[in-house]
Amino acid sequence: MTLRPFSRRTALAGAAAFAAASGLRPGRPSARPASPELRRIPSSGEAIPAVGLGSWITFNVGDDAALRRECTAVMAAFLDAGGRMIDSSPMYGSAQAVIGHGLAALGHPPAVFATDKVWTSAGSDGPVQIERSRGLWGVERFDLLQVHNLLGWEAHLRTLFAMKEQGRLRYAGITTSEGRRHDLVERIMRTQPIDFVQISYNILDREVEGRILPLAQERGIAVIVNRPFRQGSLTRRLEGTPLPGWAAEIGATTWAQAILKFILSHPAVTVTIPATTRPDHARENVAAATGPLPDDALRRRMADDVGDL
Amino acid sequence: MADWWSYSLEDFLLFSPRVYWRMFALHNEAVWPLHLAALPIGLTLVWWTARPRPWSGRVVAVALALVWAWVAWSFLWSRYATINWAAPWLAGGFALQALLLLGLGAFGAGMPRVVPPSVPRVIGWALLLHGLLLHPFTGMIAGHPPAAAELFGIAPDPTAIATLGLAVLMTGGTAAWVVMVIPLGWCAVSWATLHTMGGPEGAIPATAAVLAVAGRAWPTTNARKPL
């Protein structure tokens, strides 16, 4: 579902302020690539850029001041390129605090689509954990909260739905990763009024194409794709291999962009959330949501070629 | 907690190798110059183990207890916990080890050095000296900067390995095994962390743990006698 480009003015204001303060050199607007493609969240119709920013491992840098500055630079580059969704979890060590530190340094850009998770087995602990996460981010409320890896999902979904009703949350969802517990994911998608489902999907791990993604389309559930690069192992594996001729057909200049374009070409996918420690990669990832995407025939070729490498 | 089965070892590796090794450099910088105190404490342990006195086993146990308590608080609780939500539990384990050693020093025989059979003696001394003197260099051999060196009394790995060495050298079968439980557990945790990060360093705590168990369980253990 392709929409008209989204205005990035508010996001850029904070990013530019940070860049000016830190000596970073954000790309000049005139040199910036086209705005990323937007996808609609089925339950609301709201449009968001199709590439987000994950924080698993990459943003868990503790109190390391130098690495915190690097993470802030990644966030600045991501927002400057037109990205919005930033995703984290209480499971990710210091990532939430590092995101909060970055958002404060960037002047709390209002364009950020704050996405987090609840990750505790006891339902009664959920509200306390959510409030702590909100404090670490330094945001008034989260846009999206998800039950992380389905841990304590029944109680937590009740909490998230109640928060939505009270206007303290905009969207609720569930997550899984590495293909775990898809039967339960499917059951929840069929029976619960969730807005988002987050799953692992990439050019090599395509099990979700069988049932989860079609079900998301059928039920009007937005899909977030995590681990698009298999935690970096996929891009490392392809490093040094020349891009095949089809990359030019879809405007991909790197393997990372080709992989992201493959994911985004599935019509059920709303956002993919690659993680990175490098501002240039953050820009490159967002840029994958511009230009043409592969059609079904090219998708098959791409999967065959990458599978053979 | 029925859902825990769905997690793999990789799911609990929350940080990158870069962040992990930078953490040691930051920690060394933060606690400097306490390294200058940790090394003499370690060398004193060696001296009293090599030249035991009737009271030295207790002093060794109490000194080691202080070292474990310090590492629990300064490294695991205050430093490692910033990138690993499980670190407070690990700090609790180190604090428990400190209490065990303190109890052994205050109410038991401490960690008296004995004349064990030749193989355990070699293993015990090798582990002790590795933990005190050689371990900081293993990181450099693996390509980490000297600033990130892990030192006895400052970082957990060399502290645990040196403790295992002393436990292999001590009398008191049951007490020695009790003293070894938490250091062995830490070696397992450290091996899992380093192995999952893909570095070769995980072989060190794993080998130390295997050697310690082998040294302690050596068939001629019953021949151990106090000096």
Coordinates of C-alpha atoms in Angstrom, one line a residue:
Chain A
M1 CA 0.0 0.0 0.0
T2 CA 2.0 3.0 -1.3
L3 CA 1.0 6.5 -0.1
R4 CA 2.2 10.0 -0.8
P5 CA 5.4 11.1 0.9
F6 CA 5.3 12.1 4.5
S7 CA 6.5 15.5 5.7
R8 CA 9.6 15.2 7.8
R9 CA 9.8 18.7 8.9
T10 CA 9.2 18.1 12.6
A11 CA 11.6 15.1 12.7
L12 CA 14.3 17.1 11.0
A13 CA 14.0 20.0 13.5
G14 CA 15.2 17.9 16.4
A15 CA 17.8 16.0 14.3
A16 CA 19.2 19.2 13.0
A17 CA 19.4 20.7 16.5
F18 CA 21.4 17.7 17.7
A19 CA 23.6 17.7 14.6
A20 CA 24.4 21.4 15.2
A21 CA 25.1 20.8 18.9
S22 CA 27.3 17.7 18.3
G23 CA 29.2 18.7 15.2
L24 CA 27.4 16.1 13.1
R25 CA 26.8 16.9 9.5
P26 CA 23.3 15.8 8.5
G27 CA 22.8 15.5 4.8
R28 CA 21.6 18.7 3.2
P29 CA 17.9 18.6 2.3
S30 CA 18.7 19.2 -1.4
A31 CA 21.0 16.1 -1.4
R32 CA 18.5 13.9 0.4
P33 CA 17.0 11.0 -1.5
A34 CA 13.3 10.8 -2.1
S35 CA 11.0 10.4 0.9
P36 CA 10.5 6.8 2.0
E37 CA 7.3 4.9 1.1
L38 CA 4.5 5.1 3.6
R39 CA 2.3 2.2 4.6
R40 CA -1.0 2.4 6.3
I41 CA -1.8 0.8 9.6
P42 CA -4.9 -1.1 8.8
S43 CA -6.7 -0.5 12.1
S44 CA -6.5 3.3 11.9
G45 CA -5.4 4.2 8.4
E46 CA -2.5 6.2 9.8
A47 CA 0.5 6.2 7.5
I48 CA 4.1 5.5 8.7
P49 CA 7.4 5.1 6.8
A50 CA 8.0 1.5 5.9
V51 CA 11.5 1.3 7.4
G52 CA 11.9 1.7 11.2
L53 CA 14.8 1.4 13.5
G54 CA 15.4 -1.6 15.8
S55 CA 17.6 -1.4 18.9
W56 CA 18.3 -5.1 19.8
I57 CA 22.0 -5.3 20.8
T58 CA 23.0 -2.2 18.9
F59 CA 21.6 0.3 21.4
N60 CA 22.6 -1.7 24.6
V61 CA 25.7 0.3 25.3
G62 CA 25.2 1.0 29.0
D63 CA 26.8 4.1 30.4
D64 CA 29.5 4.3 27.6
A65 CA 29.3 8.0 26.8
A66 CA 31.1 7.7 23.4
L67 CA 28.8 4.8 22.3
R68 CA 25.7 6.7 23.5
R69 CA 26.7 9.6 21.2
E70 CA 27.0 7.1 18.3
C71 CA 23.5 5.8 19.0
T72 CA 22.2 9.4 19.1
A73 CA 23.9 10.0 15.7
V74 CA 22.2 6.9 14.3
M75 CA 18.8 8.1 15.5
A76 CA 19.5 11.6 14.1
A77 CA 20.4 10.1 10.7
F78 CA 17.4 7.8 10.8
L79 CA 15.0 10.7 11.5
D80 CA 16.7 12.9 9.1
A81 CA 16.2 10.3 6.3
G82 CA 12.5 10.2 7.1
G83 CA 12.2 7.3 9.4
R84 CA 9.8 7.3 12.4
M85 CA 9.3 4.0 14.2
I86 CA 11.9 3.2 16.8
D87 CA 11.4 -0.2 18.5
S88 CA 12.8 -1.4 21.8
S89 CA 12.1 -3.7 24.8
P90 CA 12.8 -4.1 28.5
M91 CA 14.7 -7.2 27.4
Y92 CA 17.3 -5.1 25.5
G93 CA 19.4 -4.1 28.5
S94 CA 20.1 -0.4 28.4
A95 CA 18.6 0.2 25.0
Q96 CA 15.5 2.0 26.3
A97 CA 17.6 4.4 28.4
V98 CA 20.0 5.0 25.5
I99 CA 17.0 5.8 23.2
G100 CA 15.7 8.2 25.9
H101 CA 19.1 9.8 26.1
G102 CA 19.1 10.2 22.3
L103 CA 15.6 11.6 22.2
A104 CA 16.5 14.2 24.8
A105 CA 19.6 15.1 22.9
L106 CA 17.5 15.5 19.7
G107 CA 15.0 17.7 21.5
H108 CA 12.3 15.0 21.6
P109 CA 11.4 15.0 17.9
P110 CA 7.6 14.6 17.7
A111 CA 7.7 12.5 14.6
V112 CA 9.1 9.5 16.5
F113 CA 6.7 6.6 16.6
A114 CA 7.6 5.2 20.0
T115 CA 7.3 1.4 20.0
D116 CA 8.2 -0.8 22.9
K117 CA 7.2 -4.0 24.6
V118 CA 6.1 -5.5 27.8
W119 CA 8.3 -8.5 28.9
T120 CA 7.5 -10.1 32.2
S121 CA 5.7 -13.3 33.0
A122 CA 3.4 -11.8 35.7
G123 CA 0.5 -9.8 34.4
S124 CA 0.4 -7.7 37.5
D125 CA 4.0 -6.6 36.9
G126 CA 3.1 -5.3 33.4
P127 CA 1.9 -1.8 34.3
V128 CA 4.9 -1.1 36.5
Q129 CA 7.3 -2.2 33.8
I130 CA 5.5 -0.2 31.1
E131 CA 5.7 2.9 33.3
R132 CA 9.4 2.4 33.9
S133 CA 9.9 2.0 30.2
R134 CA 8.0 5.2 29.5
G135 CA 10.2 7.0 32.0
L136 CA 13.4 5.7 30.3
W137 CA 12.2 6.9 26.9
G138 CA 11.1 10.2 28.3
V139 CA 7.9 10.2 26.3
E140 CA 4.3 11.1 27.4
R141 CA 3.0 7.8 26.0
F142 CA 3.9 5.0 23.7
D143 CA 2.4 4.8 20.2
L144 CA 2.6 1.0 20.2
L145 CA 3.2 -1.5 22.9
Q146 CA 3.6 -5.2 22.2
V147 CA 3.6 -8.3 24.3
H148 CA 7.2 -9.5 23.8
N149 CA 7.5 -13.1 22.6
L150 CA 4.0 -13.7 23.9
L151 CA 5.2 -13.9 27.5
G152 CA 2.2 -13.6 29.7
W153 CA 0.2 -12.5 26.7
E154 CA -3.4 -12.8 28.0
A155 CA -2.9 -10.6 31.0
H156 CA -0.7 -8.1 29.2
L157 CA -3.1 -7.8 26.2
R158 CA -5.9 -6.9 28.8
T159 CA -3.6 -4.2 30.1
L160 CA -2.7 -2.8 26.7
F161 CA -6.4 -2.8 25.5
A162 CA -7.4 -1.0 28.7
M163 CA -4.6 1.6 28.1
K164 CA -5.9 2.1 24.6
E165 CA -9.4 2.7 25.9
Q166 CA -8.0 5.3 28.4
G167 CA -6.1 7.0 25.6
R168 CA -2.8 6.2 27.1
L169 CA -1.7 4.0 24.2
R170 CA -2.5 4.2 20.5
Y171 CA -1.8 0.6 19.3
A172 CA -1.4 -2.8 20.9
G173 CA 0.3 -5.9 19.5
I174 CA 2.3 -9.0 20.0
T175 CA 5.7 -10.2 18.9
T176 CA 7.6 -13.3 18.2
S177 CA 11.0 -14.0 16.7
E178 CA 13.0 -16.7 14.9
G179 CA 9.8 -18.5 13.9
R180 CA 8.8 -19.4 17.5
R181 CA 5.2 -20.3 18.5
H182 CA 3.5 -19.4 15.3
D183 CA 0.5 -21.5 16.2
L184 CA -0.2 -19.3 19.2
V185 CA 0.5 -16.2 17.2
E186 CA -2.0 -17.3 14.7
R187 CA -4.6 -18.0 17.4
I188 CA -4.1 -14.6 19.0
M189 CA -4.4 -12.9 15.5
R190 CA -7.7 -14.7 15.0
T191 CA -9.2 -14.0 18.4
Q192 CA -7.8 -10.7 19.7
P193 CA -8.3 -7.2 18.4
I194 CA -4.6 -6.5 18.0
D195 CA -3.3 -3.7 15.8
F196 CA 0.2 -5.1 15.1
V197 CA 2.0 -8.4 14.9
Q198 CA 5.8 -8.5 14.9
I199 CA 7.6 -11.5 13.3
S200 CA 10.9 -12.5 11.9
Y201 CA 11.0 -12.5 8.1
N202 CA 13.7 -12.2 5.5
I203 CA 14.8 -13.5 2.1
L204 CA 15.9 -16.8 3.6
D205 CA 13.4 -17.3 6.5
R206 CA 10.0 -17.2 4.8
E207 CA 7.8 -19.5 6.8
V208 CA 5.5 -16.6 7.7
E209 CA 4.5 -16.3 4.0
G210 CA 2.5 -19.4 4.4
R211 CA -0.1 -18.4 7.1
I212 CA 0.9 -15.5 9.3
L213 CA 1.2 -12.8 6.5
P214 CA -1.9 -13.8 4.7
L215 CA -3.8 -13.9 8.0
A216 CA -2.5 -10.4 8.8
Q217 CA -3.9 -9.1 5.5
E218 CA -7.2 -11.0 6.1
R219 CA -7.6 -9.6 9.6
G220 CA -6.3 -6.1 9.0
I221 CA -3.3 -6.4 11.3
A222 CA -0.2 -4.3 10.6
V223 CA 3.0 -6.4 10.3
I224 CA 6.4 -5.4 11.7
V225 CA 9.3 -7.4 10.5
N226 CA 12.3 -7.9 12.9
R227 CA 15.7 -9.4 12.2
P228 CA 15.7 -8.6 8.5
F229 CA 19.4 -9.3 8.3
R230 CA 19.4 -12.3 10.7
Q231 CA 21.2 -10.1 13.2
G232 CA 23.7 -9.1 10.7
S233 CA 24.8 -12.6 9.7
L234 CA 23.0 -12.4 6.4
T235 CA 24.7 -9.2 5.3
R236 CA 28.0 -10.5 6.5
R237 CA 27.5 -13.6 4.5
L238 CA 26.8 -11.6 1.4
E239 CA 29.6 -9.2 2.0
G240 CA 32.1 -9.2 -0.9
T241 CA 29.6 -10.8 -3.3
P242 CA 28.8 -8.6 -6.2
L243 CA 25.2 -7.5 -6.4
P244 CA 23.3 -9.4 -9.2
G245 CA 22.0 -7.5 -12.2
W246 CA 18.4 -7.5 -10.8
A247 CA 19.6 -5.1 -8.0
A248 CA 19.7 -2.2 -10.5
E249 CA 16.1 -3.0 -11.6
I250 CA 14.8 -2.2 -8.0
G251 CA 17.3 0.6 -7.3
A252 CA 19.2 -1.3 -4.7
T253 CA 22.8 -0.2 -4.3
T254 CA 23.7 -2.6 -1.5
W255 CA 22.8 -6.1 -0.3
A256 CA 21.1 -4.6 2.7
Q257 CA 18.8 -2.5 0.5
A258 CA 18.1 -5.5 -1.7
I259 CA 17.1 -7.6 1.4
L260 CA 14.9 -4.8 2.7
K261 CA 13.2 -4.3 -0.6
F262 CA 12.5 -8.0 -0.8
I263 CA 10.8 -7.8 2.6
L264 CA 8.9 -4.6 1.8
S265 CA 7.6 -6.1 -1.5
H266 CA 5.4 -8.5 0.4
P267 CA 2.0 -6.7 0.5
A268 CA 1.3 -7.7 4.1
V269 CA 4.4 -6.0 5.5
T270 CA 3.9 -2.6 7.1
V271 CA 7.3 -1.8 8.6
T272 CA 10.7 -3.5 8.9
I273 CA 13.0 -2.6 11.7
P274 CA 16.7 -3.2 10.9
A275 CA 19.1 -2.3 13.7
T276 CA 22.4 -0.6 13.1
T277 CA 25.3 1.2 14.8
R278 CA 26.1 3.3 11.8
P279 CA 24.4 6.5 10.7
D280 CA 25.2 5.9 7.1
H281 CA 23.5 2.5 7.3
A282 CA 20.5 4.0 9.0
R283 CA 20.1 6.3 6.0
E284 CA 20.7 3.5 3.6
N285 CA 18.1 1.4 5.3
V286 CA 15.4 4.1 5.1
A287 CA 16.3 4.7 1.5
A288 CA 15.4 1.1 0.8
A289 CA 11.8 2.2 1.1
T290 CA 12.1 4.4 -2.0
G291 CA 12.0 3.5 -5.6
P292 CA 10.6 0.3 -7.2
L293 CA 10.1 -3.0 -5.3
P294 CA 10.5 -6.4 -6.8
D295 CA 7.4 -8.1 -8.4
D296 CA 6.6 -11.8 -7.7
A297 CA 8.8 -13.1 -10.5
L298 CA 11.8 -11.1 -9.3
R299 CA 11.1 -12.1 -5.7
R300 CA 11.5 -15.7 -6.7
R301 CA 14.7 -14.9 -8.5
M302 CA 16.1 -13.0 -5.6
A303 CA 15.3 -15.7 -3.1
D304 CA 16.8 -18.4 -5.4
D305 CA 20.0 -16.3 -6.0
V306 CA 20.6 -15.5 -2.3
G307 CA 19.8 -19.1 -1.3
D308 CA 22.4 -20.3 -3.8
L309 CA 25.1 -18.0 -2.4
Chain B
M1 CA 7.6 -18.9 33.2
A2 CA 6.6 -21.6 30.8
D3 CA 7.7 -19.5 27.9
W4 CA 11.4 -19.5 28.7
W5 CA 12.0 -22.6 26.7
S6 CA 11.4 -20.6 23.6
Y7 CA 14.6 -18.6 24.1
S8 CA 18.0 -19.6 22.8
L9 CA 21.5 -18.8 24.1
E10 CA 21.8 -16.1 21.4
D11 CA 18.6 -14.4 22.7
F12 CA 20.3 -13.7 26.0
L13 CA 23.4 -12.1 24.5
L14 CA 22.3 -8.6 24.8
F15 CA 25.4 -6.7 23.7
S16 CA 28.0 -6.7 21.0
P17 CA 31.6 -7.8 21.6
R18 CA 32.7 -4.2 21.2
V19 CA 30.4 -3.0 24.0
Y20 CA 31.5 -5.9 26.2
W21 CA 35.3 -5.2 25.9
R22 CA 34.9 -1.5 26.1
M23 CA 33.1 -2.1 29.4
F24 CA 36.3 -3.6 30.9
A25 CA 38.3 -0.6 29.7
L26 CA 35.8 1.8 31.2
H27 CA 35.8 -0.2 34.4
N28 CA 39.6 -0.2 34.7
E29 CA 39.6 3.5 34.1
A30 CA 36.9 4.1 36.8
V31 CA 38.6 2.0 39.6
W32 CA 42.2 2.9 38.9
P33 CA 44.4 2.9 41.0
L34 CA 42.8 0.0 42.9
H35 CA 44.7 -2.3 40.6
L36 CA 47.8 -1.4 42.6
A37 CA 46.1 -2.9 45.7
A38 CA 44.6 -5.9 44.0
L39 CA 47.9 -7.2 42.7
P40 CA 49.7 -7.2 46.1
I41 CA 46.6 -8.9 47.7
G42 CA 46.9 -11.6 45.0
L43 CA 50.7 -12.0 45.6
T44 CA 50.1 -12.2 49.3
L45 CA 47.7 -15.1 48.7
V46 CA 50.4 -16.8 46.7
W47 CA 52.9 -16.3 49.5
W48 CA 50.7 -17.6 52.2
T49 CA 49.7 -20.6 50.0
A50 CA 53.4 -21.3 49.3
R51 CA 54.6 -20.7 52.8
P52 CA 51.6 -21.6 55.0
R53 CA 51.3 -20.7 58.6
P54 CA 48.8 -22.2 61.1
W55 CA 46.6 -19.1 60.7
S56 CA 47.2 -18.3 57.0
G57 CA 44.4 -20.4 55.6
R58 CA 41.9 -18.3 57.5
V59 CA 43.5 -15.1 56.3
V60 CA 43.5 -16.3 52.7
A61 CA 39.8 -17.1 52.9
V62 CA 38.9 -13.7 54.4
A63 CA 41.0 -11.8 51.9
L64 CA 39.4 -13.7 49.1
A65 CA 36.0 -13.0 50.6
L66 CA 36.7 -9.2 50.4
V67 CA 37.9 -9.6 46.8
W68 CA 34.6 -11.4 45.8
A69 CA 32.5 -8.9 47.6
W70 CA 34.3 -6.0 45.8
V71 CA 33.9 -7.6 42.4
A72 CA 30.3 -8.3 43.1
W73 CA 29.6 -4.7 43.9
S74 CA 32.0 -2.7 41.7
F75 CA 31.8 -4.8 38.6
L76 CA 28.7 -6.9 38.4
W77 CA 26.3 -4.7 40.3
S78 CA 27.6 -1.3 39.2
R79 CA 29.1 -1.9 35.8
Y80 CA 27.9 -5.1 34.1
A81 CA 24.3 -4.5 35.2
T82 CA 24.2 -1.5 32.8
I83 CA 24.2 -3.9 29.8
N84 CA 22.9 -7.1 31.3
W85 CA 19.7 -7.3 33.3
A86 CA 20.9 -10.7 34.7
A87 CA 24.0 -9.1 36.3
P88 CA 22.4 -8.3 39.6
W89 CA 21.6 -12.0 40.0
L90 CA 25.3 -12.8 39.2
A91 CA 26.3 -10.1 41.8
G92 CA 24.2 -12.0 44.3
G93 CA 26.1 -15.1 43.5
F94 CA 29.4 -13.4 44.0
A95 CA 28.2 -11.9 47.3
L96 CA 27.1 -15.4 48.5
Q97 CA 30.6 -16.6 47.6
A98 CA 32.1 -13.8 49.7
L99 CA 29.9 -14.9 52.6
L100 CA 30.9 -18.5 52.2
L101 CA 34.6 -17.6 52.2
L102 CA 34.1 -15.3 55.2
G103 CA 32.3 -18.0 57.1
L104 CA 35.1 -20.4 56.2
G105 CA 37.7 -17.9 57.4
A106 CA 35.9 -16.9 60.6
F107 CA 34.4 -20.2 61.7
G108 CA 36.2 -22.9 59.7
A109 CA 39.7 -23.8 58.8
G110 CA 39.8 -21.2 56.0
M111 CA 41.6 -22.3 52.8
P112 CA 44.7 -24.0 54.2
R113 CA 47.3 -25.1 51.6
V114 CA 48.2 -28.8 51.6
V115 CA 50.7 -31.0 49.9
P116 CA 48.4 -32.7 47.4
P117 CA 49.4 -35.3 44.9
S118 CA 51.5 -34.0 42.0
V119 CA 48.8 -33.6 39.4
P120 CA 46.4 -31.5 41.6
R121 CA 49.3 -29.5 42.8
V122 CA 50.3 -28.6 39.3
I123 CA 46.7 -27.8 38.4
G124 CA 46.0 -25.7 41.5
W125 CA 49.2 -23.6 41.1
A126 CA 48.6 -23.2 37.3
L127 CA 45.1 -21.9 37.9
L128 CA 46.1 -19.7 40.7
L129 CA 49.0 -18.1 38.8
H130 CA 47.0 -17.8 35.6
G131 CA 44.3 -15.9 37.5
L132 CA 46.8 -13.6 39.2
L133 CA 49.3 -13.0 36.5
L134 CA 48.6 -14.5 33.1
H135 CA 44.9 -13.8 32.6
P136 CA 45.3 -10.1 31.8
F137 CA 47.5 -11.0 28.9
T138 CA 45.1 -13.4 27.3
G139 CA 42.8 -10.6 26.2
M140 CA 45.7 -8.8 24.6
I141 CA 46.7 -12.0 22.7
A142 CA 43.1 -12.2 21.5
G143 CA 43.4 -8.7 20.1
H144 CA 41.8 -6.6 22.9
P145 CA 43.6 -3.4 24.0
P146 CA 45.7 -3.4 27.2
A147 CA 43.2 -1.0 28.7
A148 CA 40.5 -3.7 28.6
A149 CA 42.7 -6.3 30.5
E150 CA 40.8 -8.3 33.1
L151 CA 42.7 -8.4 36.4
F152 CA 42.3 -10.4 39.6
G153 CA 40.3 -8.5 42.1
I154 CA 38.9 -6.2 39.4
A155 CA 37.2 -8.5 36.9
P156 CA 35.3 -11.8 37.6
D157 CA 37.1 -14.3 35.4
P158 CA 40.6 -14.1 36.9
T159 CA 39.1 -13.9 40.4
A160 CA 37.1 -17.0 39.8
I161 CA 40.0 -18.9 38.2
A162 CA 42.4 -18.0 41.0
T163 CA 39.8 -19.1 43.6
L164 CA 39.5 -22.4 41.8
G165 CA 43.2 -22.8 42.0
L166 CA 43.2 -22.2 45.7
A167 CA 40.3 -24.6 46.2
V168 CA 42.2 -27.4 44.3
L169 CA 45.1 -26.8 46.6
M170 CA 43.2 -26.8 49.9
T171 CA 42.3 -29.5 52.4
G172 CA 38.7 -30.3 53.4
G173 CA 36.9 -32.1 50.6
T174 CA 33.4 -30.9 51.3
A175 CA 34.4 -27.4 52.1
A176 CA 36.6 -27.2 48.9
W177 CA 33.7 -28.4 46.7
V178 CA 31.4 -25.9 48.3
V179 CA 33.9 -23.1 47.7
M180 CA 34.1 -24.2 44.0
V181 CA 30.4 -24.2 43.2
I182 CA 30.0 -20.5 42.4
P183 CA 33.4 -20.0 40.7
L184 CA 32.5 -23.0 38.5
G185 CA 29.1 -21.5 37.8
W186 CA 30.7 -18.2 36.8
C187 CA 33.1 -20.0 34.5
A188 CA 30.1 -21.6 32.8
V189 CA 28.4 -18.2 32.4
S190 CA 31.6 -16.6 31.1
W191 CA 32.1 -19.4 28.7
A192 CA 28.5 -19.1 27.4
T193 CA 28.9 -15.3 27.0
L194 CA 32.3 -15.4 25.2
H195 CA 31.4 -18.4 23.1
T196 CA 28.1 -16.8 21.9
M197 CA 30.1 -13.6 21.0
G198 CA 32.2 -15.9 18.8
G199 CA 35.6 -15.2 20.3
P200 CA 38.2 -17.8 21.3
E201 CA 38.4 -16.4 24.9
G202 CA 35.6 -18.7 26.1
A203 CA 38.0 -21.6 26.1
I204 CA 39.8 -20.1 29.1
P205 CA 37.1 -20.2 31.8
A206 CA 35.8 -23.5 30.3
T207 CA 39.3 -25.1 30.5
A208 CA 39.8 -23.7 34.0
A209 CA 36.6 -25.2 35.2
V210 CA 37.3 -28.6 33.7
L211 CA 40.9 -28.6 35.2
A212 CA 39.6 -27.5 38.6
V213 CA 37.1 -30.3 38.8
A214 CA 39.6 -32.8 37.5
G215 CA 42.2 -31.6 40.0
R216 CA 39.8 -31.8 42.9
A217 CA 38.4 -35.2 41.9
W218 CA 41.8 -36.7 41.3
P219 CA 41.7 -40.3 42.5
T220 CA 44.4 -39.8 45.1
T221 CA 42.5 -37.0 46.7
N222 CA 42.2 -39.0 49.9
A223 CA 45.9 -38.7 50.3
R224 CA 45.6 -34.9 50.9
K225 CA 46.9 -34.1 54.3
P226 CA 47.4 -30.8 56.1
L227 CA 50.9 -29.6 56.5

